[in-house]
CSV table of C-alpha atoms in Angstrom, one decimal:
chain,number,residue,atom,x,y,z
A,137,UNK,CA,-33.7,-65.4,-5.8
A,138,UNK,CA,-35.7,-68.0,-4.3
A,139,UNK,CA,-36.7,-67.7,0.2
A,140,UNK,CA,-33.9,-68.9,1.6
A,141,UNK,CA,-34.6,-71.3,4.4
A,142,UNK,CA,-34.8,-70.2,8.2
A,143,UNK,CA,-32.9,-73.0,10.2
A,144,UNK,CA,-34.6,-73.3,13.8
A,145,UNK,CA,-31.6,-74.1,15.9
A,146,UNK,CA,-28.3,-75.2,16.6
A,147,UNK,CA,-28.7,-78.4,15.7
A,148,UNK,CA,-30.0,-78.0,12.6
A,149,UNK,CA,-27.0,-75.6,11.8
A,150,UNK,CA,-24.7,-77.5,12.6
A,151,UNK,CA,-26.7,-80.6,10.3
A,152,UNK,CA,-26.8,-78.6,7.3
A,153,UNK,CA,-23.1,-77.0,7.1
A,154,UNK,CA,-21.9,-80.8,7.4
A,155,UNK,CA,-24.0,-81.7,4.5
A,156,UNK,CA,-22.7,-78.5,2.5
A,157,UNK,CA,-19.1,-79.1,3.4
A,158,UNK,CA,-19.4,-82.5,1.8
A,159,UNK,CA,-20.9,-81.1,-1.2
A,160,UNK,CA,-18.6,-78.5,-1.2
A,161,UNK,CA,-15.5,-80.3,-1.0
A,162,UNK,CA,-16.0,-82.6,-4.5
A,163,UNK,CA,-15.0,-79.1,-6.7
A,164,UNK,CA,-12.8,-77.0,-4.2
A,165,UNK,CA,-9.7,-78.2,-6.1
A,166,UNK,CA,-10.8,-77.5,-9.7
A,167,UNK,CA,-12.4,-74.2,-8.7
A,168,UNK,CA,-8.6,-73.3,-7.0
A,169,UNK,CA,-7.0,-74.1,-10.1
A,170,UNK,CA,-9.2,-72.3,-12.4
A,171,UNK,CA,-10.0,-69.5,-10.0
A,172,UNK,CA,-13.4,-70.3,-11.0
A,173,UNK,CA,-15.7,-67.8,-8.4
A,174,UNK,CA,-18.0,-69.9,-6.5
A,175,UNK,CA,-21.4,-68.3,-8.1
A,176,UNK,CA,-23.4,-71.4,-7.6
A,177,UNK,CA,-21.6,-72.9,-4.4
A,178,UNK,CA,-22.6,-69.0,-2.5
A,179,UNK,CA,-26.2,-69.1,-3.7
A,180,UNK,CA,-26.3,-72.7,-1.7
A,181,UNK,CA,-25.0,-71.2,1.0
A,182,UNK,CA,-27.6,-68.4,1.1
A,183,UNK,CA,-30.6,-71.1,0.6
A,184,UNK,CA,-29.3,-73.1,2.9
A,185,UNK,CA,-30.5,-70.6,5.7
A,186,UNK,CA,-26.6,-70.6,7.4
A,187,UNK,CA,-26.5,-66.9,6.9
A,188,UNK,CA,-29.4,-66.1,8.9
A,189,UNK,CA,-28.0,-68.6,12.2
A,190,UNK,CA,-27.2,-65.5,13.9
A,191,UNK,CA,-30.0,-63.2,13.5
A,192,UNK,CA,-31.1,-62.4,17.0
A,193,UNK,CA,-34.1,-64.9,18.1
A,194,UNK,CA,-36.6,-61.7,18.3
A,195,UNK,CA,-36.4,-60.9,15.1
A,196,UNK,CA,-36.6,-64.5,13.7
A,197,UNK,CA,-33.6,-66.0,14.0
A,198,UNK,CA,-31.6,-69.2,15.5
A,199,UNK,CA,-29.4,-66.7,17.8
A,200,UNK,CA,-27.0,-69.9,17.4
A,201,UNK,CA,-24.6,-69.9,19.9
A,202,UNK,CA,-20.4,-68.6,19.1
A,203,UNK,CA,-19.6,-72.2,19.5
A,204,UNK,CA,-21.4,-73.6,16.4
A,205,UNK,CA,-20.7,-70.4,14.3
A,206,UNK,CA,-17.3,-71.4,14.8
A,207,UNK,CA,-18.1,-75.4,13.9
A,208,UNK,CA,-19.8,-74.2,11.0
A,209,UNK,CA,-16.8,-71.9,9.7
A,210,UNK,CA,-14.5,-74.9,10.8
A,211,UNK,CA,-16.1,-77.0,8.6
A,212,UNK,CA,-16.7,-75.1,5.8
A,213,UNK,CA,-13.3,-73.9,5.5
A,214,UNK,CA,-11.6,-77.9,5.9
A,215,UNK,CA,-13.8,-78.6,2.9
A,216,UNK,CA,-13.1,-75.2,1.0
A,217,UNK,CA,-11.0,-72.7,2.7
A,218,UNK,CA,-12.0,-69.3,0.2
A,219,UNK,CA,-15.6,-70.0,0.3
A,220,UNK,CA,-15.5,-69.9,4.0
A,221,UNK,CA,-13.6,-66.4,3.6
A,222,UNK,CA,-16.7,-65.3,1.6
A,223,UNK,CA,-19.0,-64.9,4.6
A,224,UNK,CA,-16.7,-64.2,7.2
A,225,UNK,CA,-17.5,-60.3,6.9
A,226,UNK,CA,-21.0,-61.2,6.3
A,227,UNK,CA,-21.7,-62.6,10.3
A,228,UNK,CA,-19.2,-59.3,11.2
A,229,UNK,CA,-21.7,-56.6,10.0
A,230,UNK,CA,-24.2,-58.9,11.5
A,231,UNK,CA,-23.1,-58.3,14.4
A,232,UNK,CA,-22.5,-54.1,14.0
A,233,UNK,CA,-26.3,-54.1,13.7
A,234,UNK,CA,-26.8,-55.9,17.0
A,235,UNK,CA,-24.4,-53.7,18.4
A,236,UNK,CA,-25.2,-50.3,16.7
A,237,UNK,CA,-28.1,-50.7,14.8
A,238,UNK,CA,-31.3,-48.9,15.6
A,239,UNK,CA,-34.8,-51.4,15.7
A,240,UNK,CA,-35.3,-49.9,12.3
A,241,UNK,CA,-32.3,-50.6,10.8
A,242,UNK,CA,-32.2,-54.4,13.0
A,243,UNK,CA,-35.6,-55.0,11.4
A,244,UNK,CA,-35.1,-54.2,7.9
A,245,UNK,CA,-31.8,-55.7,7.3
A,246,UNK,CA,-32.1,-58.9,9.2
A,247,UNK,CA,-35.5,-59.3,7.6
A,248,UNK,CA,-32.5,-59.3,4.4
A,249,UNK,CA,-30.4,-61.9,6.2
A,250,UNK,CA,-33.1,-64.3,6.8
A,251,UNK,CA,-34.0,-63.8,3.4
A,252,UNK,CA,-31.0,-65.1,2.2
A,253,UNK,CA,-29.4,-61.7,1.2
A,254,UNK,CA,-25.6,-61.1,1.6
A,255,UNK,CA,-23.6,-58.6,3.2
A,256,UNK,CA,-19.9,-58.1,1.7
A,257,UNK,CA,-17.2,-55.7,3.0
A,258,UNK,CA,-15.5,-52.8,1.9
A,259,UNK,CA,-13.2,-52.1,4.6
A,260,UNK,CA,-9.5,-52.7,4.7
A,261,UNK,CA,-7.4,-50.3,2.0
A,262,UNK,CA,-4.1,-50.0,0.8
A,263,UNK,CA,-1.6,-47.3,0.4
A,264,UNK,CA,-2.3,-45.6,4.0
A,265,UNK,CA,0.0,-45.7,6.7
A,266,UNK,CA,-1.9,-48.5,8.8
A,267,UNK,CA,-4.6,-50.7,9.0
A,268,UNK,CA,-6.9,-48.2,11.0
A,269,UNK,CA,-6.0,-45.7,8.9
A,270,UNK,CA,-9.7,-45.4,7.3
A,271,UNK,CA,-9.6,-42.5,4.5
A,272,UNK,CA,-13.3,-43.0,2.8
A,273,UNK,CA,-15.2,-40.7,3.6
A,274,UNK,CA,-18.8,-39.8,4.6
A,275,UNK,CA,-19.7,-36.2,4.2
A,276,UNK,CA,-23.4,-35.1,5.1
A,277,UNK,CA,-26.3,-33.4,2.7
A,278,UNK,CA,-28.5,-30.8,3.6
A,279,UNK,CA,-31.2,-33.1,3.4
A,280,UNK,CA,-29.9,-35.5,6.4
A,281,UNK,CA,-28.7,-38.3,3.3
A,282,UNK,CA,-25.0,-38.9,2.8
A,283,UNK,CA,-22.4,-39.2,0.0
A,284,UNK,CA,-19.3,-41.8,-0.3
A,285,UNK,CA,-15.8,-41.6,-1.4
A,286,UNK,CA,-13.3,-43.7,-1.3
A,287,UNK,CA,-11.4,-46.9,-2.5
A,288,UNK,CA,-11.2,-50.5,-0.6
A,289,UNK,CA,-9.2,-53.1,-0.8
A,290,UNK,CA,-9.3,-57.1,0.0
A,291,UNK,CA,-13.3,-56.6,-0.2
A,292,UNK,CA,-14.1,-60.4,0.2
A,293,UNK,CA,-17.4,-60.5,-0.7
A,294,UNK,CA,-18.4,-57.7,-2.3
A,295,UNK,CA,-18.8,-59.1,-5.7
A,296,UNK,CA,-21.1,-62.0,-4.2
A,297,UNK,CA,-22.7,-59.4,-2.5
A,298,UNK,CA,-26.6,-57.6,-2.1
A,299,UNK,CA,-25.3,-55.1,0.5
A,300,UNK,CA,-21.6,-53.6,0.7
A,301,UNK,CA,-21.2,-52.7,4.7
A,302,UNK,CA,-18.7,-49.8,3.5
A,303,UNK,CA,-16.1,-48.6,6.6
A,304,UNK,CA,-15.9,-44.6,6.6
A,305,UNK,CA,-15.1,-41.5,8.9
A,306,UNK,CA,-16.9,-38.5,9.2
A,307,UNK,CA,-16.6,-35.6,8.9
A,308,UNK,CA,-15.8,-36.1,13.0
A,309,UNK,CA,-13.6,-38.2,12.0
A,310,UNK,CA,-15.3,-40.9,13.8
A,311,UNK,CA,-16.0,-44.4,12.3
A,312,UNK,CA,-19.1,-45.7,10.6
A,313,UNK,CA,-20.7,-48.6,8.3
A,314,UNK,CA,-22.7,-47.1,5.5
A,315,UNK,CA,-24.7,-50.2,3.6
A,316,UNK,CA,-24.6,-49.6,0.2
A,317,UNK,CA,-26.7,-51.9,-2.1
A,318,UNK,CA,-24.5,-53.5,-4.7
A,319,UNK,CA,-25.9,-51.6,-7.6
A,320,UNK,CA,-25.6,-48.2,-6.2
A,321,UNK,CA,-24.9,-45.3,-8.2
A,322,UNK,CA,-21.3,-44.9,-8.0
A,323,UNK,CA,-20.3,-48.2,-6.6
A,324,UNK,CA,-17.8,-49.9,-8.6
A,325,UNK,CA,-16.7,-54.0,-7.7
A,326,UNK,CA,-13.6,-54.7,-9.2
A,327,UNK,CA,-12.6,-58.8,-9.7
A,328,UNK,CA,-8.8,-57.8,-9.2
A,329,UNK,CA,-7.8,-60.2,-6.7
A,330,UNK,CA,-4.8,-62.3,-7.3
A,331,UNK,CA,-3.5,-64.0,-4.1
A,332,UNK,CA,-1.7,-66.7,-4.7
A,333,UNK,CA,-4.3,-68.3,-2.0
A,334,UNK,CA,-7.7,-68.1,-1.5
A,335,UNK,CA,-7.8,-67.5,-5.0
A,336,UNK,CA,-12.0,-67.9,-5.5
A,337,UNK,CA,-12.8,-65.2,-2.3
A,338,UNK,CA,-12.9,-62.2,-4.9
A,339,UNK,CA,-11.2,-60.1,-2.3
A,340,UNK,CA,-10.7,-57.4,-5.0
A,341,UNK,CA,-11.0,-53.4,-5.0
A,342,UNK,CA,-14.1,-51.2,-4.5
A,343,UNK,CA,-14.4,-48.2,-5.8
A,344,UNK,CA,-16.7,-45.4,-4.5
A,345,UNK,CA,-17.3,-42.0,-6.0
A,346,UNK,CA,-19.8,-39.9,-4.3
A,347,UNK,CA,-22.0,-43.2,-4.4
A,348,UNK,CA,-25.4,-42.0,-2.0
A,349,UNK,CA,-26.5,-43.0,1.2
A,350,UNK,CA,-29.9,-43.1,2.7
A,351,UNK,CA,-30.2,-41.2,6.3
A,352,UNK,CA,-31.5,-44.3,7.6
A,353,UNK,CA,-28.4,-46.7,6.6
A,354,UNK,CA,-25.7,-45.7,8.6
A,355,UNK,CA,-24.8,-47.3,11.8
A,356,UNK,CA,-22.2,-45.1,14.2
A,357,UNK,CA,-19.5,-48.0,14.6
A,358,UNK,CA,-17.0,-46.4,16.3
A,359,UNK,CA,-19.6,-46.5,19.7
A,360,UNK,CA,-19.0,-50.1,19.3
A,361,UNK,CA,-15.5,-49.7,20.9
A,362,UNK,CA,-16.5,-46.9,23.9
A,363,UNK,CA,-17.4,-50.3,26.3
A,364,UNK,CA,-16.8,-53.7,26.7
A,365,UNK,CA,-17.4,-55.8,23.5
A,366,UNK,CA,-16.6,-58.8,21.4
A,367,UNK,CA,-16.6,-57.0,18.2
A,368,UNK,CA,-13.2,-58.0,17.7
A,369,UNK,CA,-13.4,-61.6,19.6
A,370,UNK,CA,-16.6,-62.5,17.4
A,371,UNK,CA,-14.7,-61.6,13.8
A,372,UNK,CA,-11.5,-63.1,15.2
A,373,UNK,CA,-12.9,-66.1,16.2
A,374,UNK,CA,-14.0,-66.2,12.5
A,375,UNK,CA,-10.9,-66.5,11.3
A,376,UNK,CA,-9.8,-69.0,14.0
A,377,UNK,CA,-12.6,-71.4,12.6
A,378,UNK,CA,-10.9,-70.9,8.9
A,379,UNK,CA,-7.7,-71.6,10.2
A,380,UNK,CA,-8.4,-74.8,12.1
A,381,UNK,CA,-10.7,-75.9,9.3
A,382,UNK,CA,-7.7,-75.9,6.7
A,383,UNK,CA,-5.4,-77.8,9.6
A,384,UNK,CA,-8.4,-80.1,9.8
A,385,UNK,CA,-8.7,-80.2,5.8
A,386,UNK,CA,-5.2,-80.7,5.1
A,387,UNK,CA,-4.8,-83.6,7.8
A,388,UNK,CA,-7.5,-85.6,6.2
A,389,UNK,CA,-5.8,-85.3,2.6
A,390,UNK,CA,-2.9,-86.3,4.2
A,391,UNK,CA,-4.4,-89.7,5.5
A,392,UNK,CA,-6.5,-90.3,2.2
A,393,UNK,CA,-3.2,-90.4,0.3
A,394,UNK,CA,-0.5,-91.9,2.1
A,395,UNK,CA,-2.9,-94.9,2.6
A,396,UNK,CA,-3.6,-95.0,-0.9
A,397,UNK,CA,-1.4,-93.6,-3.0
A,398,UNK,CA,1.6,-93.4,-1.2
A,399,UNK,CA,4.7,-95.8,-1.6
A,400,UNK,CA,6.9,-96.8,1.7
A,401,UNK,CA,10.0,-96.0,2.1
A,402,UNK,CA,12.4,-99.0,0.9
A,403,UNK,CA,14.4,-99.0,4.4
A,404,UNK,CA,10.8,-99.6,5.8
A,405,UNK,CA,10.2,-102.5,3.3
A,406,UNK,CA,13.2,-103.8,4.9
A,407,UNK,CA,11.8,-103.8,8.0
A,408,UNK,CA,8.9,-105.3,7.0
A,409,UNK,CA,6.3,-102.7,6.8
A,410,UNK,CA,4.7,-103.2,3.2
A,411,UNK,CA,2.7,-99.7,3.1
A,412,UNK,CA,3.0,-96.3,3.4
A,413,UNK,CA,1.0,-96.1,6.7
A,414,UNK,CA,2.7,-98.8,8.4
A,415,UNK,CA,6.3,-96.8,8.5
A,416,UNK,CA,6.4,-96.0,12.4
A,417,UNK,CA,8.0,-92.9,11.6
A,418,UNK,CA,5.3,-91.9,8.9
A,419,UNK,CA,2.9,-92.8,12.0
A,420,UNK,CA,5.4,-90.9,14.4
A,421,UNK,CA,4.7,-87.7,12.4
A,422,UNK,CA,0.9,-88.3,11.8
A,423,UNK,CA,0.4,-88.1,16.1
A,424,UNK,CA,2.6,-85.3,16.2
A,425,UNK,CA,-0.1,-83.4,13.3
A,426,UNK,CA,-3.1,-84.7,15.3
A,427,UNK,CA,-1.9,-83.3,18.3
A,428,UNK,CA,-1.6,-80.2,16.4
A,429,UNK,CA,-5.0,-79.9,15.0
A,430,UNK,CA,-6.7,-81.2,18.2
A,431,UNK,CA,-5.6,-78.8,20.2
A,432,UNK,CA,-6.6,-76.0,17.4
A,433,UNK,CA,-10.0,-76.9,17.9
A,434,UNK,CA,-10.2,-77.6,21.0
A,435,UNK,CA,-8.8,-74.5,21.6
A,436,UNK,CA,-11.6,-72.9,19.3
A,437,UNK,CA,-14.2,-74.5,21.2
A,438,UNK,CA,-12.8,-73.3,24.2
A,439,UNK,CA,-12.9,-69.8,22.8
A,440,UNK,CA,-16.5,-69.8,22.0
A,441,UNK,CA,-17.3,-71.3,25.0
A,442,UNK,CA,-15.7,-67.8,26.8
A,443,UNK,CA,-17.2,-65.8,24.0
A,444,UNK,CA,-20.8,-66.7,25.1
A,445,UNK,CA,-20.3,-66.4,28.4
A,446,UNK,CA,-18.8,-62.9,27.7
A,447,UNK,CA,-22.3,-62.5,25.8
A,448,UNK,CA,-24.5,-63.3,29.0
A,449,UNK,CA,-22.6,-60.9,31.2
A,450,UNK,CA,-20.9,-58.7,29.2
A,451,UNK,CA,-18.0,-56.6,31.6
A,452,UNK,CA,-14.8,-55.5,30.6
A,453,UNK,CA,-13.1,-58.1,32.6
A,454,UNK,CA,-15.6,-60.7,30.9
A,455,UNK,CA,-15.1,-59.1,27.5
A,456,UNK,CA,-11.1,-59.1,28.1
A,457,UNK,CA,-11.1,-63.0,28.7
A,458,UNK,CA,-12.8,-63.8,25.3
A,459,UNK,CA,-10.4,-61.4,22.9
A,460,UNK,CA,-7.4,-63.8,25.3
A,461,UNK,CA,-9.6,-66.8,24.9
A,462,UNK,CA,-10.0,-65.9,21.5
A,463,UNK,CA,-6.6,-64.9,20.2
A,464,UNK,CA,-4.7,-67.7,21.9
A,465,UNK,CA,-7.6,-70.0,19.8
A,466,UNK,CA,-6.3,-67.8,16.8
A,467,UNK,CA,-2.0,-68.5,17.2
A,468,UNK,CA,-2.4,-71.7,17.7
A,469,UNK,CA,-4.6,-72.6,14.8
A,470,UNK,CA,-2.3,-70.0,12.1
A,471,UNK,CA,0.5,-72.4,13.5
A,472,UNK,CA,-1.5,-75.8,13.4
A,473,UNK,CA,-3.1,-74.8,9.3
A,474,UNK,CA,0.3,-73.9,7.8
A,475,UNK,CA,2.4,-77.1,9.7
A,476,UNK,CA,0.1,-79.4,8.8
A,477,UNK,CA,-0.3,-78.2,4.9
A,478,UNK,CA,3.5,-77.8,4.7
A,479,UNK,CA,3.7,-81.3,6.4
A,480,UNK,CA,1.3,-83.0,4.0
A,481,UNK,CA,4.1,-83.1,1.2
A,482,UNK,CA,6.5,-84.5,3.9
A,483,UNK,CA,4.5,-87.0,4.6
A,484,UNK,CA,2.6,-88.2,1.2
A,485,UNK,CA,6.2,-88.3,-0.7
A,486,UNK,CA,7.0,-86.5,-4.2
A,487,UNK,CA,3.6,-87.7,-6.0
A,488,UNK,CA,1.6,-85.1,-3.8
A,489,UNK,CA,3.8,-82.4,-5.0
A,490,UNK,CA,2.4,-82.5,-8.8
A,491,UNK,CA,0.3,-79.4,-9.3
A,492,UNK,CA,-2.6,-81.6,-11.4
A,493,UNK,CA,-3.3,-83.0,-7.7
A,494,UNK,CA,-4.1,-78.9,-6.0
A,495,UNK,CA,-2.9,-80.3,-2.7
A,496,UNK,CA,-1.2,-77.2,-2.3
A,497,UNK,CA,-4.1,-75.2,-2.0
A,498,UNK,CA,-4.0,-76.3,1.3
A,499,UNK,CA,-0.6,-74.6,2.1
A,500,UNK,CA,-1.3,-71.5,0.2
A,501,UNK,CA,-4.9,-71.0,1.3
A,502,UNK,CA,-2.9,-71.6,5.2
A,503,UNK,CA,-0.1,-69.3,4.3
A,504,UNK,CA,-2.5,-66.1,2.9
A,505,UNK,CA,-5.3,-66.2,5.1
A,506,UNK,CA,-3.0,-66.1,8.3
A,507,UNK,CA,-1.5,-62.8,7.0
A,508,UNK,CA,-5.0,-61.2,7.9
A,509,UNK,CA,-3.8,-59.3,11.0
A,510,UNK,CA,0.4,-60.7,12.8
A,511,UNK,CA,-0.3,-63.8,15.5
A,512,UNK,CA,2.9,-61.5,17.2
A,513,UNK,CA,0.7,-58.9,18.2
A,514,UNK,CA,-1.6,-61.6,19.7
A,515,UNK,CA,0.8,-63.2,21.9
A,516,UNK,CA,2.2,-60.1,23.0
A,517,UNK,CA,-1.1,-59.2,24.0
A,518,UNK,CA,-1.8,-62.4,25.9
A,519,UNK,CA,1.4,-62.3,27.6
A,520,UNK,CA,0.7,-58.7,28.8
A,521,UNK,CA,-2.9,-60.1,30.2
A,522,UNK,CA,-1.2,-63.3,31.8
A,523,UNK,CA,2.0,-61.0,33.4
A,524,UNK,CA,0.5,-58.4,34.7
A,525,UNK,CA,-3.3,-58.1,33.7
A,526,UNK,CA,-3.6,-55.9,31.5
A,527,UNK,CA,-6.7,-56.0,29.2
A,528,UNK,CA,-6.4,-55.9,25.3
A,529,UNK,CA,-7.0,-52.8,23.8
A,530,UNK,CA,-10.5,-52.7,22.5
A,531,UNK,CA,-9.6,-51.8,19.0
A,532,UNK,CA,-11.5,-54.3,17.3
A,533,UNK,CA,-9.0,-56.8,16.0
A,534,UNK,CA,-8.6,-59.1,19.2
């Protein structure tokens, strides 16, 4: 592969994930309907130098701030909500190796990044009696190397991936990120994902049988979660972006065609409104899904803005405020993406409905990402913090 680009600043982030949204958007719709993986459309991404955005500024990178990570997910994912999935994980194990890393293991793989290399994930699996309940495992060798075992599910990424960032326990049963690079001995990306949303992410199954690991690519993860940190506010924030972006991309498909394509209602005729867009209760219900997607990104924004000031002075009061910040940012723009996708048929009439048109990739894209982790949980949380202060549990998923 070609250098990718190293973008200076935020500014210039910010610049070129417009300009790739737009370019983006033109084939979101027929890749949906095919399920046509986004080979070409991830390779931009990586040229582009977006990858690298947060790579700390000491080792070469922008160090952008949360607020345009979260404008560049929020507009990647109103353009094309799966291949904003794609990297998600990718800026996650970023952050691990700030966190955890050692100045070896920072060097080397961010030197990757900026490269224009991908991380995946092989995390989440299915069958076991929770989310957290991580059975891969990473036994020792004499020699001080490792060996994997194990099976993943929804690995977004993996199969656009150079490095696999593979949860595990140890023997300890503690947790830990072994990066595996995609052609290891052992390793095994299966293309078996078949959501009936997000269908080009290639969240499908990885397999490893006793697949080795270099001493020197492990990172002790479950140390992240022994202080205050934003682990959990950073990925989450993530999937906030997504989620306003497709509330965002949905509202905008929603304008294109009722002003174009749309047919007014014949009691509006009547009363003397001759399109679609002059029917004051068409207009009624286009404020009420503004209001809606404003306040999910404002909301977002707002949640970045506490996430970096969590950053400069990291406590566990300050790190408490951004997974609030962060998962109140996070309900409302679940609620906000699948409204305003489900509402786009309301409003555009029976036309919109015909499946040649893949305006419901908008709903379904909505309705399966914001199954990641239950908004229930969130406000429960929130409402404990509000009530009677109590801080979020640091367990990596607020």
């Amino acid at each position: 592969m070609s250098p990718a680009h190293v973008i200076a600043d935020d500014a210039e982030a910010l610049t070129v994930a417009a300009s790739l949204a737009e370019e983006f958007r033109k084939g979101a719709a027929e890749r949906d309907a095919r399920r046509r993986l986004p080979h070409a459309e991830v390779e931009r991404l990586s040229a582009s130098g977006l990858l690298g955005v947060s790579v700390p500024a000491r080792f070469g990178g922008a160090d952008v701030g949360a607020g345009t990570l979260a404008e560049v997910f929020r507009l990647l994912a109103a353009a094309d909500a799966s291949l904003a999935q794609i990297p998600q994980s990718h800026f996650v194990y970023v952050n691990v190796l700030r966190r955890q890393g050692t100045h070896e293991q920072r060097e080397f793989f961010f030197g990757e990044v900026l490269a224009g290399r991908r991380f995946g994930n092989a995390q989440s699996e299915a069958g076991t009696a929770h989310v957290q309940d991580i059975r891969t495992r990473l036994v020792p060798r004499p020699d001080g190397s490792y060996v994997l075992d194990g099976v993943k599910q929804y690995s977004t990424g993996a199969l656009f991936a150079h490095w696999i960032p593979v949860l595990a326990r140890a023997g300890d049963d503690t947790l830990h990120v072994a990066f595996v690079p995609r052609g290891a001995p052992g390793l095994t990306v299966v293309d078996d994902w078949d959501g009936m949303g997000q269908r080009t992410t290639a969240s499908g199954t990885v397999r490893l049988a006793a697949v080795p690991v270099p001493p020197g690519r492990v990172v002790p993860h479950h140390l992240t979660f022994r202080g205050p940190q934003l682990h959990g506010a950073v990925a989450q924030m993530l999937h906030a972006a997504i989620d306003a972006g497709i509330a965002s991309g949905a509202l905008t498909e929603a304008v294109e065609f009722v002003r174009t394509k749309s047919r007014p209602w014949f009691e509006s005729v009547e009363e003397g409104h001759t399109t679609a867009a002059q029917d004051p209760l068409l207009i009624q219900r286009f404020g009420e899904l503004a209001v809606r997607e404003r306040a999910a990104a404002a909301l977002l924004r707002e949640a970045a803005r506490v996430v970096d000031a969590a950053r400069a002075d990291l406590s566990d009061d300050s790190a408490a405020e951004a997974s609030i910040a962060v998962a109140t940012a996070r309900v409302t723009a679940a609620e906000a993406a699948v409204e305003i996708a489900s509402a786009l048929f309301e409003v555009a009439g029976t036309r919109s409905a015909l499946d040649s048109l893949g305006l419901h990739r908008h709903w379904r894209d909505a309705r399966t990402h914001t199954l990641h982790d239950p908004a229930r949980w969130k406000v429960q949380h929130i409402g404990r913090h509000v009530l009677n202060g109590t801080r979020p549990p640091r367990h990596g998923l607020l």
